[in-house]
PDB file of C-alpha atoms and ligand atoms in Angstrom:
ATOM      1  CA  UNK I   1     -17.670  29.119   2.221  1.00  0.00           C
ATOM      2  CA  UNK I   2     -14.510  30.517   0.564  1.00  0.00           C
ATOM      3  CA  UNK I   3     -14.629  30.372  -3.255  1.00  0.00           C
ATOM      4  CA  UNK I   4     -11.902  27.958  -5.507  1.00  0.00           C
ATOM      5  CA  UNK I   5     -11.610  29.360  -8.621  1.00  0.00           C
ATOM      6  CA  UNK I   6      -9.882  26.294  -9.933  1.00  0.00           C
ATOM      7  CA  UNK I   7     -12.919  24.463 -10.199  1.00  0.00           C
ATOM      8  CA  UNK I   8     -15.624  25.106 -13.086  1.00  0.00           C
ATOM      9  CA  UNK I   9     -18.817  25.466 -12.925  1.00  0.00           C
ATOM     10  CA  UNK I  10     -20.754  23.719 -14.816  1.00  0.00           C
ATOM     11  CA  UNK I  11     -23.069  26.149 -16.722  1.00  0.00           C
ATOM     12  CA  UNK I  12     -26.320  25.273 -19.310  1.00  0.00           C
ATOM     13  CA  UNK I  13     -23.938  25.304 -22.536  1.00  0.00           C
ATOM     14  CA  UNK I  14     -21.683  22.523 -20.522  1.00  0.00           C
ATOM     15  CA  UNK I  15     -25.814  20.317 -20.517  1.00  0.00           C
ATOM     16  CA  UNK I  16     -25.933  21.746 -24.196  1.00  0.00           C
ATOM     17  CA  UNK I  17     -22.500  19.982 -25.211  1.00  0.00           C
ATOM     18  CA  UNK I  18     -22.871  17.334 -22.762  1.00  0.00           C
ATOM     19  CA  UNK I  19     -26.136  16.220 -24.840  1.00  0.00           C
ATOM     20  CA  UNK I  20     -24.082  16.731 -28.090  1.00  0.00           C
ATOM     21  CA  UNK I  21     -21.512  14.338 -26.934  1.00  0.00           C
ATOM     22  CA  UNK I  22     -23.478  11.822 -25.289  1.00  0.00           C
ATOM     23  CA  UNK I  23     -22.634  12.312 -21.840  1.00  0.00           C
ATOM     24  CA  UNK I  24     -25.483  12.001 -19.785  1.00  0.00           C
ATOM     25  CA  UNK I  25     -26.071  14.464 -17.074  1.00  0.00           C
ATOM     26  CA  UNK I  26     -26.310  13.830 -13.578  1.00  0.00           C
ATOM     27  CA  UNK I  27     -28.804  15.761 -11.172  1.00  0.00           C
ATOM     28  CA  UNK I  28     -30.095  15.555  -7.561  1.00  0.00           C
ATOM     29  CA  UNK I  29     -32.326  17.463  -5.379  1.00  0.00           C
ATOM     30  CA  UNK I  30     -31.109  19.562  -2.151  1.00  0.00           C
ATOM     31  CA  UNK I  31     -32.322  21.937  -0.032  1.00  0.00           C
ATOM     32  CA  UNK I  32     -29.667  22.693   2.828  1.00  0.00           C
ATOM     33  CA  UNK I  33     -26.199  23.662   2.310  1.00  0.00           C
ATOM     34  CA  UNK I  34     -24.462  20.610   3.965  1.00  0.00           C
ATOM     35  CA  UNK I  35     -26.183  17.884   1.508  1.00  0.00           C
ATOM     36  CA  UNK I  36     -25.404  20.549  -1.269  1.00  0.00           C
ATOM     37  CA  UNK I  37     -21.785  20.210  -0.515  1.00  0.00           C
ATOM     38  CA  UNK I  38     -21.560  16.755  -0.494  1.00  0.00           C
ATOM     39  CA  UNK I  39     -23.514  16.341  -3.826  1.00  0.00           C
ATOM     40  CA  UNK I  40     -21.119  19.150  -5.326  1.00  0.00           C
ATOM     41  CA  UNK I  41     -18.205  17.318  -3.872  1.00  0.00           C
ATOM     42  CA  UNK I  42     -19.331  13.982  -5.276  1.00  0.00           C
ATOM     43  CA  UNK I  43     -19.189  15.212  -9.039  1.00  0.00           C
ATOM     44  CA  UNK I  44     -23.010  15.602  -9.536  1.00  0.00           C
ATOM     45  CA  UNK I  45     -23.979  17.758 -12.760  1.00  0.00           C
ATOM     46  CA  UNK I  46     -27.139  19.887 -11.824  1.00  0.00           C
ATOM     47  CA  UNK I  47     -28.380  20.448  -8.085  1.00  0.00           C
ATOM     48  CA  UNK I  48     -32.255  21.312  -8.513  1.00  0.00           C
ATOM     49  CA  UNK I  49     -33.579  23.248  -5.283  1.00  0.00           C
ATOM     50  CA  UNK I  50     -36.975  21.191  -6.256  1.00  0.00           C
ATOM     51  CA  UNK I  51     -40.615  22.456  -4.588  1.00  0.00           C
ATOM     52  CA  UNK I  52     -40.413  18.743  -3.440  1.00  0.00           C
ATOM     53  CA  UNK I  53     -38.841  20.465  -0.538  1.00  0.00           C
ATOM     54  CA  UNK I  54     -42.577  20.848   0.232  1.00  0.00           C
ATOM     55  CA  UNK I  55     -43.018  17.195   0.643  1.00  0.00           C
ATOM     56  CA  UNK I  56     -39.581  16.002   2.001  1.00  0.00           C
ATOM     57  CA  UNK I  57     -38.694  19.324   4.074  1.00  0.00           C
ATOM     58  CA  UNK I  58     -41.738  20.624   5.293  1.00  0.00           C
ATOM     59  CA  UNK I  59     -43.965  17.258   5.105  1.00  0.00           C
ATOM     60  CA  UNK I  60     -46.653  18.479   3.577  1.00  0.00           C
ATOM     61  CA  UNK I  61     -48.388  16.050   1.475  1.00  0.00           C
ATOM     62  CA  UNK I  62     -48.758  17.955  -2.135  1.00  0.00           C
ATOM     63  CA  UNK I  63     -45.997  20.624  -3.597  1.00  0.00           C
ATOM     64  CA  UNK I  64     -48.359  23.118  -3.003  1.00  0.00           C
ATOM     65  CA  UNK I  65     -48.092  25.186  -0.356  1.00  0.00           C
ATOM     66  CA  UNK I  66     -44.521  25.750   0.162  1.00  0.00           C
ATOM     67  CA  UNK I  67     -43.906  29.638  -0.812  1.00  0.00           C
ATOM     68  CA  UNK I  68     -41.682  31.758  -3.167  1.00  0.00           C
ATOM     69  CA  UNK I  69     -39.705  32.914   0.438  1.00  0.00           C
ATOM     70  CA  UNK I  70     -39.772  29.432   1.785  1.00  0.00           C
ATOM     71  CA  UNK I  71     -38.005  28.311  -1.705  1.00  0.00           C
ATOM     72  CA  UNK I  72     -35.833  31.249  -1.646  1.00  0.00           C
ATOM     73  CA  UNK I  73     -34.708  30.275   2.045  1.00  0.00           C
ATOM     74  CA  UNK I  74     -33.479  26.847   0.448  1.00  0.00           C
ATOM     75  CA  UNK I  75     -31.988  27.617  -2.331  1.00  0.00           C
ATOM     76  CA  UNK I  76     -29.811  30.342  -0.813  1.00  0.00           C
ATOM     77  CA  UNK I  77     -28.327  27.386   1.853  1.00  0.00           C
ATOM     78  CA  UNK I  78     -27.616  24.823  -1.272  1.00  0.00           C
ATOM     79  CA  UNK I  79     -25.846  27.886  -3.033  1.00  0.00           C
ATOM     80  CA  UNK I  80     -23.658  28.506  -0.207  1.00  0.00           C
ATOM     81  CA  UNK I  81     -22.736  24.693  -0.487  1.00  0.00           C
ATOM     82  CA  UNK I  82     -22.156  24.351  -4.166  1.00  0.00           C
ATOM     83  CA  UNK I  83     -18.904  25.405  -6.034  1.00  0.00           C
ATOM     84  CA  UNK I  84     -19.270  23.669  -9.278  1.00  0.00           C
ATOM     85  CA  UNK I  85     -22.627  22.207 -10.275  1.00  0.00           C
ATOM     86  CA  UNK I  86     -25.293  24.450 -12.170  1.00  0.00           C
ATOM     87  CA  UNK I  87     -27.793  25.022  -9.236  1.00  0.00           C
ATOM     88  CA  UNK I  88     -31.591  24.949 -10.465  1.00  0.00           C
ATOM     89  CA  UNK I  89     -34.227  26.829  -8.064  1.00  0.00           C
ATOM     90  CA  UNK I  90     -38.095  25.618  -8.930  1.00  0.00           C
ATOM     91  CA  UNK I  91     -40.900  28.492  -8.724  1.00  0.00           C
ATOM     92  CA  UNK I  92     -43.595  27.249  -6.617  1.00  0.00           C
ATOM     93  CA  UNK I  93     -47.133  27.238  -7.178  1.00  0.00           C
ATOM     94  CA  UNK I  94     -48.979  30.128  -7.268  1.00  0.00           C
ATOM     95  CA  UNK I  95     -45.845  32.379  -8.192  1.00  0.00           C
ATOM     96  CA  UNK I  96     -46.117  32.225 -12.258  1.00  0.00           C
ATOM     97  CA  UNK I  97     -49.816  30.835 -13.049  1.00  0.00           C
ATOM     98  CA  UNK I  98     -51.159  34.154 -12.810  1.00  0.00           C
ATOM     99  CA  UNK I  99     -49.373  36.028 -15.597  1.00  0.00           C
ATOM    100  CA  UNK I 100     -45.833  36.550 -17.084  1.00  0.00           C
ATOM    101  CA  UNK I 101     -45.128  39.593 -15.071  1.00  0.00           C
ATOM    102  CA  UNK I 102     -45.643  38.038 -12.068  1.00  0.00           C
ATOM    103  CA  UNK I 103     -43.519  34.987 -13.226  1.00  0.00           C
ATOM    104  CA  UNK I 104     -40.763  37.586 -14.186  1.00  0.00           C
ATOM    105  CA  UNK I 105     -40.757  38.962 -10.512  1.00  0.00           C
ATOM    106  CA  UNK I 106     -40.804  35.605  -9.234  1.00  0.00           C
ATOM    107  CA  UNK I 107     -37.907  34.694 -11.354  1.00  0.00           C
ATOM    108  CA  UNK I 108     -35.696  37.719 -10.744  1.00  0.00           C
ATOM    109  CA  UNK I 109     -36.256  37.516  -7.086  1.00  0.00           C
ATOM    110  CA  UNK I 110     -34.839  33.737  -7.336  1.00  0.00           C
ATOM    111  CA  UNK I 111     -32.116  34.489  -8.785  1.00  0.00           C
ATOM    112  CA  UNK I 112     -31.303  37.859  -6.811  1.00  0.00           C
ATOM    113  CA  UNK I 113     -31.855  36.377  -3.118  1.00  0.00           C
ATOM    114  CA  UNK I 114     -30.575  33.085  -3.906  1.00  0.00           C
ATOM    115  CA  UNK I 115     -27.366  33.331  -6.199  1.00  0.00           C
ATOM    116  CA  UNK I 116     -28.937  30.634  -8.351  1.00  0.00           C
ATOM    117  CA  UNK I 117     -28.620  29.997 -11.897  1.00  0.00           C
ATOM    118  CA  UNK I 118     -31.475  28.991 -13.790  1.00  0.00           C
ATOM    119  CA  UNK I 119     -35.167  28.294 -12.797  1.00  0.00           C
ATOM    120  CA  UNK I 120     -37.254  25.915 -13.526  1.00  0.00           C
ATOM    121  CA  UNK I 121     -41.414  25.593 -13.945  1.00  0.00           C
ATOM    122  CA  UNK I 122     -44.002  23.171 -14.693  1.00  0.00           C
ATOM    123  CA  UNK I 123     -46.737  23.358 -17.847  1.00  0.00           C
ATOM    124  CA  UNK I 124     -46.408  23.504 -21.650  1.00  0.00           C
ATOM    125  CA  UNK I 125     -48.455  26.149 -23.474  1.00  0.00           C
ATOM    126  CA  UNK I 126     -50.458  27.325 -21.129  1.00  0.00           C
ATOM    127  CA  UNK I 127     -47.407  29.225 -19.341  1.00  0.00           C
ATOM    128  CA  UNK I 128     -45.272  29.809 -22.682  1.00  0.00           C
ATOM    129  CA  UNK I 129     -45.513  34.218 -22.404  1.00  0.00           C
ATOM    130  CA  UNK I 130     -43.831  33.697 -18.829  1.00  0.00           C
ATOM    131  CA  UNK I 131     -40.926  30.829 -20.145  1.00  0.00           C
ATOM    132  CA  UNK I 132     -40.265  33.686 -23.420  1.00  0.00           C
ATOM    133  CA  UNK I 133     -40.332  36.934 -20.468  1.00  0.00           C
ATOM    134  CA  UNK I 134     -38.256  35.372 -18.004  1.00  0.00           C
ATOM    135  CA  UNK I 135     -36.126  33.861 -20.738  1.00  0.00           C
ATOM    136  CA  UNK I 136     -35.888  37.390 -22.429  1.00  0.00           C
ATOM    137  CA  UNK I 137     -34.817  39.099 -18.986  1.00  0.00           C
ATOM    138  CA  UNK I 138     -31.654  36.728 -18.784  1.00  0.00           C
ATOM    139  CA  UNK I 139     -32.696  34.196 -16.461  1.00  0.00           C
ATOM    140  CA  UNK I 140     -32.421  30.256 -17.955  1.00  0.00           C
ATOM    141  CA  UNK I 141     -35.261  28.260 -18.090  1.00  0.00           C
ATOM    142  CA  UNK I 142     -35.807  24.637 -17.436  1.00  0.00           C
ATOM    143  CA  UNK I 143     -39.080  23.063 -18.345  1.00  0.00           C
ATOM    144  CA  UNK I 144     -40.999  20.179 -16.760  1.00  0.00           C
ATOM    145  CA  UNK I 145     -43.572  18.194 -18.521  1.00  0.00           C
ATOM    146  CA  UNK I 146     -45.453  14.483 -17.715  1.00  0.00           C
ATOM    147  CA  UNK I 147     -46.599  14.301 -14.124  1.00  0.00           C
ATOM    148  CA  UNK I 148     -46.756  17.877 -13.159  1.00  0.00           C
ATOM    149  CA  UNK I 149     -46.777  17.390  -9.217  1.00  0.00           C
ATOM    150  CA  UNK I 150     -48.291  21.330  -9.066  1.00  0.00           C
ATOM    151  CA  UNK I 151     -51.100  20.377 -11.288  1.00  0.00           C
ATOM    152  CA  UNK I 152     -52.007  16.712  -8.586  1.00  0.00           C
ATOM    153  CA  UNK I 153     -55.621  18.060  -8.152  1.00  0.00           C
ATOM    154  CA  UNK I 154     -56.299  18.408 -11.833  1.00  0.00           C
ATOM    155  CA  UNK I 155     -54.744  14.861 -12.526  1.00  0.00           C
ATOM    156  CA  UNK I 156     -55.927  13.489  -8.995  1.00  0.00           C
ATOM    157  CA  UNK I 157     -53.466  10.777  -9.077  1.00  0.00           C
ATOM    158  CA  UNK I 158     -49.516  10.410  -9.358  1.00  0.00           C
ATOM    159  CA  UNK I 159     -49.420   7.699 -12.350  1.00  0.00           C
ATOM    160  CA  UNK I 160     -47.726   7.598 -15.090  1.00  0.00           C
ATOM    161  CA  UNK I 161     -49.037  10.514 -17.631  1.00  0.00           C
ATOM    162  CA  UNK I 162     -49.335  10.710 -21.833  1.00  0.00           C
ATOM    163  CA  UNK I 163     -50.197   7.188 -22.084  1.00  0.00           C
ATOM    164  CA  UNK I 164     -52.930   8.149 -24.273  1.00  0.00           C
ATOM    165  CA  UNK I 165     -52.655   9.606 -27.754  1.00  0.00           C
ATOM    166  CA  UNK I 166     -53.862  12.895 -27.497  1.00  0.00           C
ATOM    167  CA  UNK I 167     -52.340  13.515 -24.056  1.00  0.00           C
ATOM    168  CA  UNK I 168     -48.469  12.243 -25.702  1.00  0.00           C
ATOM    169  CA  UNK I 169     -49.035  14.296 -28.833  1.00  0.00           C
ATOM    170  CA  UNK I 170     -49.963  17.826 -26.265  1.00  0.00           C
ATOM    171  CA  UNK I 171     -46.323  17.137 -24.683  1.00  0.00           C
ATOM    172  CA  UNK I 172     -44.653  16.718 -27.959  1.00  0.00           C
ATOM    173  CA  UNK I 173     -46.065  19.984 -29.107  1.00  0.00           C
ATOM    174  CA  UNK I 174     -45.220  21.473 -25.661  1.00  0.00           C
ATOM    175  CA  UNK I 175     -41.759  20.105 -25.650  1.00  0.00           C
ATOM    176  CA  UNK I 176     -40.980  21.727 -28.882  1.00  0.00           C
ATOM    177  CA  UNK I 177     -42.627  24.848 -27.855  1.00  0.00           C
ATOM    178  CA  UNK I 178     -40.886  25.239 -24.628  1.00  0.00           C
ATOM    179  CA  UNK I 179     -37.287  24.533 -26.782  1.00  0.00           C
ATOM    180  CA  UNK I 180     -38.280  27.371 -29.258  1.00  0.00           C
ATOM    181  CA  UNK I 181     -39.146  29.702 -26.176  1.00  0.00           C
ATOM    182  CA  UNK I 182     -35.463  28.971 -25.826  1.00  0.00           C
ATOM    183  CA  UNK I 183     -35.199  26.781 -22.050  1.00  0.00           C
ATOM    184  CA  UNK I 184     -32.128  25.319 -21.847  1.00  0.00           C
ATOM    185  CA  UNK I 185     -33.840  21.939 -20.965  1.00  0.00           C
ATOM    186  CA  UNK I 186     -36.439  20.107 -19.841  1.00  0.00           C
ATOM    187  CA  UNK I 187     -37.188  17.646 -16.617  1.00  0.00           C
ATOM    188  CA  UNK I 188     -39.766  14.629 -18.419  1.00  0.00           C
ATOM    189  CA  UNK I 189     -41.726  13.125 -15.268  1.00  0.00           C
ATOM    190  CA  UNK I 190     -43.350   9.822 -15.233  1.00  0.00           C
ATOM    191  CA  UNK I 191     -43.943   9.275 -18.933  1.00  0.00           C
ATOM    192  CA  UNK I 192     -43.592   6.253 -21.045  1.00  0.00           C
ATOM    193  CA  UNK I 193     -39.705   5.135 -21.982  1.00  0.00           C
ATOM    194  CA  UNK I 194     -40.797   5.596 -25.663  1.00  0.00           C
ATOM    195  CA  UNK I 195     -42.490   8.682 -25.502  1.00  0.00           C
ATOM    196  CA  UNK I 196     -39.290  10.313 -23.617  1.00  0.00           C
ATOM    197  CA  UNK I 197     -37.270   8.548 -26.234  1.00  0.00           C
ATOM    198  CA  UNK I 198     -38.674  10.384 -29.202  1.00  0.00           C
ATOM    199  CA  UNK I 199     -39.189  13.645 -27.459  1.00  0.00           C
ATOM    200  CA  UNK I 200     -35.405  13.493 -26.755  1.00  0.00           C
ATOM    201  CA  UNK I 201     -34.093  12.230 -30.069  1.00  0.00           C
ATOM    202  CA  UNK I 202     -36.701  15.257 -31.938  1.00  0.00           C
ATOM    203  CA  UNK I 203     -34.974  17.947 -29.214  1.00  0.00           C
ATOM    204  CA  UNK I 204     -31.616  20.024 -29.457  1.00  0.00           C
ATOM    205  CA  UNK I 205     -31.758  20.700 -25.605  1.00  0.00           C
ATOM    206  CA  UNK I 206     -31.190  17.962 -23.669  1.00  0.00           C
ATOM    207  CA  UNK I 207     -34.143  16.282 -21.601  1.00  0.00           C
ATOM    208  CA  UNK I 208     -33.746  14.917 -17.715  1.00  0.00           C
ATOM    209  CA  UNK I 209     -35.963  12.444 -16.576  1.00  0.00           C
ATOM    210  CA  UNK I 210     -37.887  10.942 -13.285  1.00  0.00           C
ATOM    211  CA  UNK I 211     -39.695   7.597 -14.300  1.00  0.00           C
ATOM    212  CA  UNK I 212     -38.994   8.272 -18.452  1.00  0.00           C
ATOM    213  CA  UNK I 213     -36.691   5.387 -19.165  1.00  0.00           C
ATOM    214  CA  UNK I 214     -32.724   5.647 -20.089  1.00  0.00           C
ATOM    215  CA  UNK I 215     -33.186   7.365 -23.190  1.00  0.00           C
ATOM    216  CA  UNK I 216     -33.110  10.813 -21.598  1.00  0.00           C
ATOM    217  CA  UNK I 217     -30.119  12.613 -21.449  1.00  0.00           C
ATOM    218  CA  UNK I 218     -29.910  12.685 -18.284  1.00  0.00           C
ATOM    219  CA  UNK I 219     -31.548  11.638 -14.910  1.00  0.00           C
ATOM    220  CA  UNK I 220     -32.837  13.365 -11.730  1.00  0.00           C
ATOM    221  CA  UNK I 221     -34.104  11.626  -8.222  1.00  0.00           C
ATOM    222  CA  UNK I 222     -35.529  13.117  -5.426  1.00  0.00           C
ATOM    223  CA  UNK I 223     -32.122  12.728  -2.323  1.00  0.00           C
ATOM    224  CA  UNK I 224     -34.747  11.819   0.445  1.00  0.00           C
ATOM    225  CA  UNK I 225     -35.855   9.095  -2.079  1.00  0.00           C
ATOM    226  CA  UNK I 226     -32.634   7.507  -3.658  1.00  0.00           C
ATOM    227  CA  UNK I 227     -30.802   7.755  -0.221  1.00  0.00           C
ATOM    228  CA  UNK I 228     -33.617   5.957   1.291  1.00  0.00           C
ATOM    229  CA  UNK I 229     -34.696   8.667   3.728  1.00  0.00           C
ATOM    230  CA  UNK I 230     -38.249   8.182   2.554  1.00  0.00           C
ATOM    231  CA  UNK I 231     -39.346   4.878   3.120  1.00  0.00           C
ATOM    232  CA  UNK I 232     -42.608   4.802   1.824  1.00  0.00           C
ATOM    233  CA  UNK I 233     -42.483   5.954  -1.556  1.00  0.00           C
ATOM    234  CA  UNK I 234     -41.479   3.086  -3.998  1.00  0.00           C
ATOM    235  CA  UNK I 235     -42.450   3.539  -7.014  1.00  0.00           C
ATOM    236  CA  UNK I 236     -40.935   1.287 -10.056  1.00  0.00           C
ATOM    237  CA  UNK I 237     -38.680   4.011 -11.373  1.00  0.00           C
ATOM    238  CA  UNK I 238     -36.971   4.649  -8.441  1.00  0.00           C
ATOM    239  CA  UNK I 239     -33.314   3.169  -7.464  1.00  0.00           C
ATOM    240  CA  UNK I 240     -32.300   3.256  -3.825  1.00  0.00           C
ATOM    241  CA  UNK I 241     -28.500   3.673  -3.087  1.00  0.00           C
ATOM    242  CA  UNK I 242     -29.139   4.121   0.360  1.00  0.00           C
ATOM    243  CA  UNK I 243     -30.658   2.822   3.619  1.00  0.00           C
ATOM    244  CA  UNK I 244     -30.362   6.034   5.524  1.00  0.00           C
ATOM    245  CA  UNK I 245     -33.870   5.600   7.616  1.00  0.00           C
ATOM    246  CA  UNK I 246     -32.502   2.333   8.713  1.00  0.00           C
ATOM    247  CA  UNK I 247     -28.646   3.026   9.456  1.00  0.00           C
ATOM    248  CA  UNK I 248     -29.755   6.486  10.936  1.00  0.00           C
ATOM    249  CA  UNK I 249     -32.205   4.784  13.659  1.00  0.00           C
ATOM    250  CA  UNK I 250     -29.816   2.638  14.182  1.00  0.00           C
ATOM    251  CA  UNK I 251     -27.429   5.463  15.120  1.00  0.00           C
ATOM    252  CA  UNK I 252     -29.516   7.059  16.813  1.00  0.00           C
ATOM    253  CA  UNK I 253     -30.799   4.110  19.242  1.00  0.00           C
ATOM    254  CA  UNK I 254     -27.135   3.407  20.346  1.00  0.00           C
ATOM    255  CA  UNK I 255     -26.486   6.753  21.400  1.00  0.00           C
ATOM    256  CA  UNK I 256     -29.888   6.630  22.783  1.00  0.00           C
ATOM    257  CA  UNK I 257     -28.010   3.507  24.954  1.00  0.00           C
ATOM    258  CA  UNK I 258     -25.116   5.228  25.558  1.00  0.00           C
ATOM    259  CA  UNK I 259     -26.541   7.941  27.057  1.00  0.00           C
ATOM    260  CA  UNK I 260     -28.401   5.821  29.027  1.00  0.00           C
ATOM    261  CA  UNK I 261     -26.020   3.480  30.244  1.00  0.00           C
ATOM    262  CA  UNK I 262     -23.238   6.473  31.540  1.00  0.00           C
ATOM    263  CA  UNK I 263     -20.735   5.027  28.052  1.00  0.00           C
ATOM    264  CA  UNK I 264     -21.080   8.458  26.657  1.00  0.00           C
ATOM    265  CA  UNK I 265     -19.224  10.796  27.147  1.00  0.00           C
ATOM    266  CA  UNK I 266     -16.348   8.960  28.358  1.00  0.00           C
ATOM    267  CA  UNK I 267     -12.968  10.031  29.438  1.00  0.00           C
ATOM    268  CA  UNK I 268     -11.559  11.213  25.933  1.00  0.00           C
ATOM    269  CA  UNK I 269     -15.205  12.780  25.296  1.00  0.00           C
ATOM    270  CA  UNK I 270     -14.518  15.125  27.662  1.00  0.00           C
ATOM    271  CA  UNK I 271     -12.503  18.509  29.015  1.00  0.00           C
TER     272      UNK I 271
HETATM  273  O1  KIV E 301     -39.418  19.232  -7.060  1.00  0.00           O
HETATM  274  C1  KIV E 301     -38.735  18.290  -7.499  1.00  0.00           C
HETATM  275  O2  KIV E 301     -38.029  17.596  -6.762  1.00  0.00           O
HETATM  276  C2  KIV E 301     -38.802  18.009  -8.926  1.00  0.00           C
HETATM  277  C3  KIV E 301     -38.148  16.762  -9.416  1.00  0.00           C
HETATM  278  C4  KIV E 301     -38.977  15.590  -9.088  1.00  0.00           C
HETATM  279  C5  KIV E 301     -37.840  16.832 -10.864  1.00  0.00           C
HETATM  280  O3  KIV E 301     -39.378  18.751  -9.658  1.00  0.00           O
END
C-alpha cells in the first residue's frame, strides 16, 4: 500500500498527551491487513495485533499456543493496512517468561519482521528485568494486568480478577512498577471499575481497559467480539456494534440460492 505522508501517525507521546487532555483513546484488535485498513480508516487510536488471534484466528481455545512466527505473520498484514494508528504487536506465551534476553530477541524480532511499533506483555513483577531490557533497547512497552489470558491455567477461570485485597494491592504495586520501568501504558483486564479508577487517577501513563469500567483512559475490545463475529462470548463488559455472524449467513445463504437457482451470474455478471 502506497504511503500518505499527510496523515500522522499517531505515536505513544500522542496516548501520553491524549491522557493529559482527557481524550480517551480508542483501540481495537486486528490481525489481517484488510480489517486493519478499515479500522485505520475509521479514526481508531491504537490497533493491538492481540495473541487473541489464537482464539479468534486460529480457534484454539486458550492464547497459548499461537507462536512468536504465527504473531509475526499477523502483525506484518495489519501493518501493511495501517497508515495512521500506533500498531501494538503482543508477545505470545512462551517467548519472554523464560528470561529478559529471550524477551529482548522476541521483542526486536517483532518489531524488525513486522514494522510495528510498540509491544505489549502480560505480568507485573515477575517479568519487570524483560519490560526495563526491551524498554532500554528502544522498543515501547505496553503492560497488561487483571485477567492475564496467558496465565488461564494458574487462575483456571476467566472472572473478574483483584477482587480481593491482597490480589488489588499486587496490581497497584505492579502498575506503578511497570510505569517506573518506563511502558508507555498499560491494558487493565477484567478488574473492578474502582480498582481501574484509582490505578488510573495514581498513573502518569494512561491505562486501556477490557471489563475495568469508564474510568480508564481509554478502551480496547476484541473486533470478532464487538462486531459480533463471535457469538458465544457475552460477557457483561462487552458492547456489540455489530451482527456480522447473522448478516454474513445471511449473505452467504442467498448466494448459496443464487447459485442454485441459475440468478447468478447473470447477463451483466458476465464477459
Ligand atoms: O490479545 C488480546 O486481544 C488482548 C486484549 C484483550 C487486550 O490482549
Amino acid at each position: 500500500m502506497s504511503v500518505n505522508k499527510d496523515i500522522k501517525r499517531i505515536t505513544t507521546n500522542t496516548l501520553l498527551k491524549m491522557k493529559s487532555s482527557g481524550e480517551k483513546i480508542s483501540m481495537i484488535t486486528a490481525y489481517d491487513f484488510s480489517f486493519a485498513r478499515i479500522f485505520d480508516q475509521a479514526g481508531i487510536d491504537v490497533i493491538l495485533v492481540g495473541d487473541s488471534a489464537s482464539n479468534v484466528m486460529a480457534g484454539h481455545e486458550t492464547t497459548l499456543p499461537i507462536t512468536l512466527d504465527q504473531m509475526i505473520y499477523h502483525a506484518s498484514s495489519v501493518v501493511r493496512g495501517a497508515q495512521r494508528s500506533l500498531l501494538v504487536v503482543d508477545l505470545p506465551f512462551g517467548s519472554y517468561q523464560g528470561n529478559s534476553k529471550e524477551a529482548l530477541v522476541s521483542a526486536i524480532r517483532i518489531m524488525k519482521e513486522t514494522g510495528g511499533h510498540a509491544i505489549k506483555l502480560e505480568g507485573g513483577e515477575e517479568v519487570i528485568e524483560s519490560v526495563k531490557r526491551i524498554i532500554s533497547s528502544g522498543v515501547p512497552v505496553m503492560g497488561h494486568l487483571g485477567l492475564t489470558p496467558q496465565s488461564i491455567y494458574k487462575f483456571g477461570t476467566y472472572t473478574v480478577r483483584a477482587k480481593e485485597e491482597a490480589e488489588a494491592a499486587k496490581l497497584k504495586h505492579d502498575a506503578l512498577l511497570l510505569q517506573e520501568a518506563g511502558c508507555f501504558a498499560i491494558v487493565l483486564e477484567k478488574i473492578p471499575a474502582q480498582l481501574a479508577k484509582e490505578v488510573s487517577q495514581s498513573l502518569s501513563i494512561p491505562t486501556i481497559g477490557i471489563g475495568a469500567g469508564g474510568a480508564c483512559d481509554g478502551q480496547v475490545l476484541v473486533m470478532h467480539d464487538m462486531l459480533g463475529i463471535n457469538t458465544e462470548f457475552k460477557p457483561r463488559f462487552l458492547r456489540k456494534y455489530l451482527n456480522l455472524f447473522e448478516q454474513i449467513t445471511g449473505a452467504v445463504q442467498q448466494y448459496i440460492k443464487d447459485v442454485k437457482s441459475n440468478s447468478f451470474p447473470n447477463e451483466l455478471e458476465q464477459y
